[in-house]
PDB file of C-alpha atoms in Angstrom:
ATOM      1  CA  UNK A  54      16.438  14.034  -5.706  1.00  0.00           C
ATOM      2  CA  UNK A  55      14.953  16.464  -8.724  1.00  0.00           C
ATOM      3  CA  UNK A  56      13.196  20.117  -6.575  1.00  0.00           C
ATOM      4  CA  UNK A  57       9.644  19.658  -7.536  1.00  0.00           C
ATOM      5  CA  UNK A  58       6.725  21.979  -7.165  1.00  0.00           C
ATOM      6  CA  UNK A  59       5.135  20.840  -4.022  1.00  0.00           C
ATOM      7  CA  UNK A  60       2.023  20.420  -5.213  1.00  0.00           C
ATOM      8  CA  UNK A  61       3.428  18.445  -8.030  1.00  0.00           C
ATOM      9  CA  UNK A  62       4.941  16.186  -5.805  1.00  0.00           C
ATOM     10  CA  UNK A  63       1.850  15.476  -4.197  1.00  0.00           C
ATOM     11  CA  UNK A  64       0.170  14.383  -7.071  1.00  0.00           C
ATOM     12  CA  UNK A  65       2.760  11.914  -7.636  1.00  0.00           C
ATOM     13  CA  UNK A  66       2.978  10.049  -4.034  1.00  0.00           C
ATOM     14  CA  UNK A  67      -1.285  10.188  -4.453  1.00  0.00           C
ATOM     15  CA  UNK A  68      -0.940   8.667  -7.840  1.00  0.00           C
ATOM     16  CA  UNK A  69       1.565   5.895  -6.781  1.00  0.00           C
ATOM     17  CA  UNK A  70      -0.437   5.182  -3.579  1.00  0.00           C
ATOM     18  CA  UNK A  71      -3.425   4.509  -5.667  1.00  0.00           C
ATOM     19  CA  UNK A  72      -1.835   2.344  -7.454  1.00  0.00           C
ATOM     20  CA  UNK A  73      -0.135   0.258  -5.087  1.00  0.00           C
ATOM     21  CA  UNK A  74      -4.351   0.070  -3.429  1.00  0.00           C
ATOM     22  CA  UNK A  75      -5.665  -0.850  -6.763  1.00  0.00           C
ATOM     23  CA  UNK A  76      -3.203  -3.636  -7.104  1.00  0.00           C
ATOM     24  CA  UNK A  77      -3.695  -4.804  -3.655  1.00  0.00           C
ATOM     25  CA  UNK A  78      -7.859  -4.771  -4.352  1.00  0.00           C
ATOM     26  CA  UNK A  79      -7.516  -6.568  -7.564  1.00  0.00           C
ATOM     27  CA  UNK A  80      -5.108  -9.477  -6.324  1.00  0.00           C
ATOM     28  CA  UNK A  81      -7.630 -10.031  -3.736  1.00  0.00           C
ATOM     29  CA  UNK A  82     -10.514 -10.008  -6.318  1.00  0.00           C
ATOM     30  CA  UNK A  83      -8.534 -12.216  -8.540  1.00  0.00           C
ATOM     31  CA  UNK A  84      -8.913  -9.862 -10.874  1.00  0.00           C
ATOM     32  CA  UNK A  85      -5.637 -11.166 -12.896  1.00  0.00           C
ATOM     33  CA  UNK A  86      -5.776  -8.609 -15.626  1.00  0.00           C
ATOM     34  CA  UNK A  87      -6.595  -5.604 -14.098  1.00  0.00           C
ATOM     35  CA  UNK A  88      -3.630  -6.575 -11.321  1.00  0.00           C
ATOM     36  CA  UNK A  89      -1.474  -6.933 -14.205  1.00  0.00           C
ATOM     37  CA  UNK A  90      -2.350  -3.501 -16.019  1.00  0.00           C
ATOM     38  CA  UNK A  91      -0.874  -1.585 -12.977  1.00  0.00           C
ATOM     39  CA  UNK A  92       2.736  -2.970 -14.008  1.00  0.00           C
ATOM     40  CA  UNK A  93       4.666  -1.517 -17.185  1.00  0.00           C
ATOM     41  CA  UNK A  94       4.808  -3.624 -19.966  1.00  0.00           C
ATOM     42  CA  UNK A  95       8.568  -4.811 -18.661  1.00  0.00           C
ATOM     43  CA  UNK A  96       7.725  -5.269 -14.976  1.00  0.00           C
ATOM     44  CA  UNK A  97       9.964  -7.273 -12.811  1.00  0.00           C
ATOM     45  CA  UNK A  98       8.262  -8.456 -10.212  1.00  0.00           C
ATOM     46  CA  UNK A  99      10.391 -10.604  -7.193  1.00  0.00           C
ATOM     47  CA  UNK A 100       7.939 -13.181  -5.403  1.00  0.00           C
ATOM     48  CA  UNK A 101       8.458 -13.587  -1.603  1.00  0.00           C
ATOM     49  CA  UNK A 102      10.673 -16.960  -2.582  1.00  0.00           C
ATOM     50  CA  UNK A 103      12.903 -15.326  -4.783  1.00  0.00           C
ATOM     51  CA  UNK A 104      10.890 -16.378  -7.836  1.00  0.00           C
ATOM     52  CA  UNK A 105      11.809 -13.420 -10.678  1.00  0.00           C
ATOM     53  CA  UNK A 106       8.595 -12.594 -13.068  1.00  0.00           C
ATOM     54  CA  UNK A 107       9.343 -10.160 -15.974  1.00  0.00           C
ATOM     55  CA  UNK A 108       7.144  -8.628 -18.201  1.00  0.00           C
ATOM     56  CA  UNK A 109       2.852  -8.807 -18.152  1.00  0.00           C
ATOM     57  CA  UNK A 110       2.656 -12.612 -19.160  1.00  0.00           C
ATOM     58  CA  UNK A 111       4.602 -13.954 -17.011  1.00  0.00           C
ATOM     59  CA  UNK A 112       2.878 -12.272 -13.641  1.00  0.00           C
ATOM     60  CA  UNK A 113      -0.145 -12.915 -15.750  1.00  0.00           C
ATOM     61  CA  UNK A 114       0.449 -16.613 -15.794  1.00  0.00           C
ATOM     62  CA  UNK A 115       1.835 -16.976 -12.273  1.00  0.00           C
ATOM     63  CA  UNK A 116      -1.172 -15.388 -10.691  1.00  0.00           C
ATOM     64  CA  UNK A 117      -3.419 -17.157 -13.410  1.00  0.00           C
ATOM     65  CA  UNK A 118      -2.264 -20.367 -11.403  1.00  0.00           C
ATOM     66  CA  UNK A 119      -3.233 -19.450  -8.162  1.00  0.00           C
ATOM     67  CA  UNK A 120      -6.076 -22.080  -7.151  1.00  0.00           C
ATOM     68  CA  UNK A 121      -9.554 -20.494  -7.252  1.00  0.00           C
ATOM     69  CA  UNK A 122     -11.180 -21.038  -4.326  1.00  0.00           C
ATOM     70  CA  UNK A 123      -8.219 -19.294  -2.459  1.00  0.00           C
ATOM     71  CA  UNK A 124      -9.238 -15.580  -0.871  1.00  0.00           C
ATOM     72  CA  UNK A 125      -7.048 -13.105   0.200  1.00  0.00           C
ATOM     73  CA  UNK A 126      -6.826  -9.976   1.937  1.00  0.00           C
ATOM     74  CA  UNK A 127      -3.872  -7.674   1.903  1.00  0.00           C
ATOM     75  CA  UNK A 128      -3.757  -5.208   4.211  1.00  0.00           C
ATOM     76  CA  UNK A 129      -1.899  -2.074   3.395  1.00  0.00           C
ATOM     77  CA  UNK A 130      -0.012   0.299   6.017  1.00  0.00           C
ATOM     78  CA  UNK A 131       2.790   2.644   6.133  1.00  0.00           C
ATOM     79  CA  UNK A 132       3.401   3.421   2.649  1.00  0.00           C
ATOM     80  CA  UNK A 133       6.461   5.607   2.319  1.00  0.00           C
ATOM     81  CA  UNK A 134       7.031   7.242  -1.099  1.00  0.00           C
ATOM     82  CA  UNK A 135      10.264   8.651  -1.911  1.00  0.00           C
ATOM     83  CA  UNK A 136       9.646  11.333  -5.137  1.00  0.00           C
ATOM     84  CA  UNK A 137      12.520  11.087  -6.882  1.00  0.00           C
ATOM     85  CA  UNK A 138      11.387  13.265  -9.817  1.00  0.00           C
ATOM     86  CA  UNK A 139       8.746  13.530 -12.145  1.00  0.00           C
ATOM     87  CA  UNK A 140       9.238  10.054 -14.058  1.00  0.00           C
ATOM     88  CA  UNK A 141      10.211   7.866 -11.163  1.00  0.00           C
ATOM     89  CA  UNK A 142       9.067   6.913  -7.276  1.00  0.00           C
ATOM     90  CA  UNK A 143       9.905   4.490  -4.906  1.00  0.00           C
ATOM     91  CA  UNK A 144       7.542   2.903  -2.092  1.00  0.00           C
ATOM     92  CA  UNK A 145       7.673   0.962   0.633  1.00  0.00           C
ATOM     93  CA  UNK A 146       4.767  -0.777   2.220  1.00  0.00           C
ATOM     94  CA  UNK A 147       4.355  -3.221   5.201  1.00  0.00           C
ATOM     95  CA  UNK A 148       1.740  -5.734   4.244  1.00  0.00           C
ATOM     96  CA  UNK A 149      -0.562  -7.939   6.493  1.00  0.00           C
ATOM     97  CA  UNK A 150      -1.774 -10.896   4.647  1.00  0.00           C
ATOM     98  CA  UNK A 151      -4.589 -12.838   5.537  1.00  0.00           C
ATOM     99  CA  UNK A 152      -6.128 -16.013   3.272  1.00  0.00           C
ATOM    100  CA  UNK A 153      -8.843 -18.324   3.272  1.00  0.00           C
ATOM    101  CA  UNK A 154     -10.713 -20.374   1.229  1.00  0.00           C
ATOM    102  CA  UNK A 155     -14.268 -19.531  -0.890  1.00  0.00           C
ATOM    103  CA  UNK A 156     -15.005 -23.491  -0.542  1.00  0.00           C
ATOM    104  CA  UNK A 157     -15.563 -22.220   3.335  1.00  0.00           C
ATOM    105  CA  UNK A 158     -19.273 -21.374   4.525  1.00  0.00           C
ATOM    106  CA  UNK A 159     -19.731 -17.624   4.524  1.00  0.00           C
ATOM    107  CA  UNK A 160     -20.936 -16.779   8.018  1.00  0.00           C
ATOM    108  CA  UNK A 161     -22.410 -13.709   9.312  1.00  0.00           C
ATOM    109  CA  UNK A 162     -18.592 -12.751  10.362  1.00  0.00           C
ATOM    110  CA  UNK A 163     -16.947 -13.954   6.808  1.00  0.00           C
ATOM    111  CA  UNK A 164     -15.141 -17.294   6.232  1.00  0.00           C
ATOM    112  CA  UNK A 165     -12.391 -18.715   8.803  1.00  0.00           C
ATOM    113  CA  UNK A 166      -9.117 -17.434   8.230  1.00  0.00           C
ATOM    114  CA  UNK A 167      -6.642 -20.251   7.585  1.00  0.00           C
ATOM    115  CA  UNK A 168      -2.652 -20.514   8.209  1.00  0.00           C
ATOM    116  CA  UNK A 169      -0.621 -17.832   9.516  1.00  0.00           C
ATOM    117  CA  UNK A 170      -1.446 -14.303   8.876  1.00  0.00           C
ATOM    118  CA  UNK A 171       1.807 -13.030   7.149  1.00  0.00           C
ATOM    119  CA  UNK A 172       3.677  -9.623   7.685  1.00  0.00           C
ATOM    120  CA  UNK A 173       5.249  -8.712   4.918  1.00  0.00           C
ATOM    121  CA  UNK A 174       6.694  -6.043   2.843  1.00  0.00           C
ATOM    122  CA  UNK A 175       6.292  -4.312  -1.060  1.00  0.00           C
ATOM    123  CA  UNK A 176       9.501  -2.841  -2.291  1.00  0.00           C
ATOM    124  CA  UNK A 177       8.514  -0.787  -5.613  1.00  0.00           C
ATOM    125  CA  UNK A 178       9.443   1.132  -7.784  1.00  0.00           C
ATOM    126  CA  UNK A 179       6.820   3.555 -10.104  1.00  0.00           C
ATOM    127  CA  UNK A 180       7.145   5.408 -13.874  1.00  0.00           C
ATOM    128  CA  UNK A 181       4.087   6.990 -15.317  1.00  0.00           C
ATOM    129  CA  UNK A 182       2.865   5.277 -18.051  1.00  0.00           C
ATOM    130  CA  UNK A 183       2.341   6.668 -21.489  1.00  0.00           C
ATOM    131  CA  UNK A 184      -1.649   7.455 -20.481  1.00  0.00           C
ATOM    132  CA  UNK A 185      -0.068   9.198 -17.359  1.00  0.00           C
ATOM    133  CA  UNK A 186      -1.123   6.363 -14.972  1.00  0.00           C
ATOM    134  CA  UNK A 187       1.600   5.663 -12.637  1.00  0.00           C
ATOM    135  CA  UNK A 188       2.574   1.803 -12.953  1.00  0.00           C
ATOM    136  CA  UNK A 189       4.769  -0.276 -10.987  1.00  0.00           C
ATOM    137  CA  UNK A 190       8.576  -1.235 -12.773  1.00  0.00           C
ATOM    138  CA  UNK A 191       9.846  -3.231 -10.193  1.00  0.00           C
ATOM    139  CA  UNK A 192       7.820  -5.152  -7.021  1.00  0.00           C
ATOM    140  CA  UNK A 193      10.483  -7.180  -4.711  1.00  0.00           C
ATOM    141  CA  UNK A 194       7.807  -8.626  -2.388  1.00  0.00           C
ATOM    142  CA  UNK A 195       8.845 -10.500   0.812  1.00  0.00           C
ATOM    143  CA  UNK A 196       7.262 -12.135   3.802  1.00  0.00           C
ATOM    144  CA  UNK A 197       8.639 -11.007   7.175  1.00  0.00           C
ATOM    145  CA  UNK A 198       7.063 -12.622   9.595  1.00  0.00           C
ATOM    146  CA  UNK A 199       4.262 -15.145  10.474  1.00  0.00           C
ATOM    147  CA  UNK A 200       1.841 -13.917  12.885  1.00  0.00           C
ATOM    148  CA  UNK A 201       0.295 -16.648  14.381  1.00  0.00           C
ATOM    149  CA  UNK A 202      -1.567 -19.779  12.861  1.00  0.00           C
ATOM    150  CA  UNK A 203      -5.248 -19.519  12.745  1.00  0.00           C
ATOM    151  CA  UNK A 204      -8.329 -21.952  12.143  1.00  0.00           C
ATOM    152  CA  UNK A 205      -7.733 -24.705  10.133  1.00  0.00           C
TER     153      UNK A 205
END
């Protein structure tokens, strides 16, 4: 691990834990493009069933097939980021996943939940970008455990 300034280092783990938020907020927006933009131009990206995605058209396409009417929410907690130097950081997030579906009537308390909420976990690794941006270079994600099964 590369001695950085400690203020330095700081700005790093902020800038990669904004990232790994935005992408979180834009999956669950379905904001395909945007999600997308957080990954360098070579991502590899590891779904939860192994499934290997590499580069911005192929996540782009994968999440571009998710059904429409489906609505997440992924939870973030205990992000860990490991500085490693100035051009590289690794994270680890647990991840509680929760979906439903838009076709649901919106009640005063939101839609039903449906199927298990999922524990999971976000292995990544993060470069800066050429604007500066940290982006992600490699997402294994995985699903841990299933919490319990909910309406529907």
């Amino acid at each position: 691990m590369t001695t950085l300034d400690p203020t330095v280092r700081w700005q790093i783990d902020a800038a990669c834990r904004d990232t790994l938020a935005r992408a979180a907020r834009l999956t669950d927006l379905q904001d395909h493009e945007g999600f997308v933009a957080l990954f360098a131009d070579d991502a590899e990206l590891v779904r939860p069933g192994g499934a290997v995605l590499r580069g911005h058209a192929a996540i782009l396409a994968a999440y571009r097939e998710r059904p429409a009417q489906r609505l997440t929410r992924h939870l973030l907690a205990g992000t860990v980021v490991d500085v490693l130097g100035p051009d590289e950081a690794t994270a680890f997030t647990t991840v509680l996943l929760f979906s439903g579906d838009l076709k649901d009537a919106l009640a005063p308390q939101g839609r039903p939940a449906r199927g298990p909420a999922i524990v999971g976990s976000f292995d990544d690794v993060l470069r800066p970008g050429t604007d500066g941006r940290w982006r992600i270079t490699r997402r294994r994600a995985s699903f841990d455990l299933q919490v319990a099964t909910l309406a529907g």
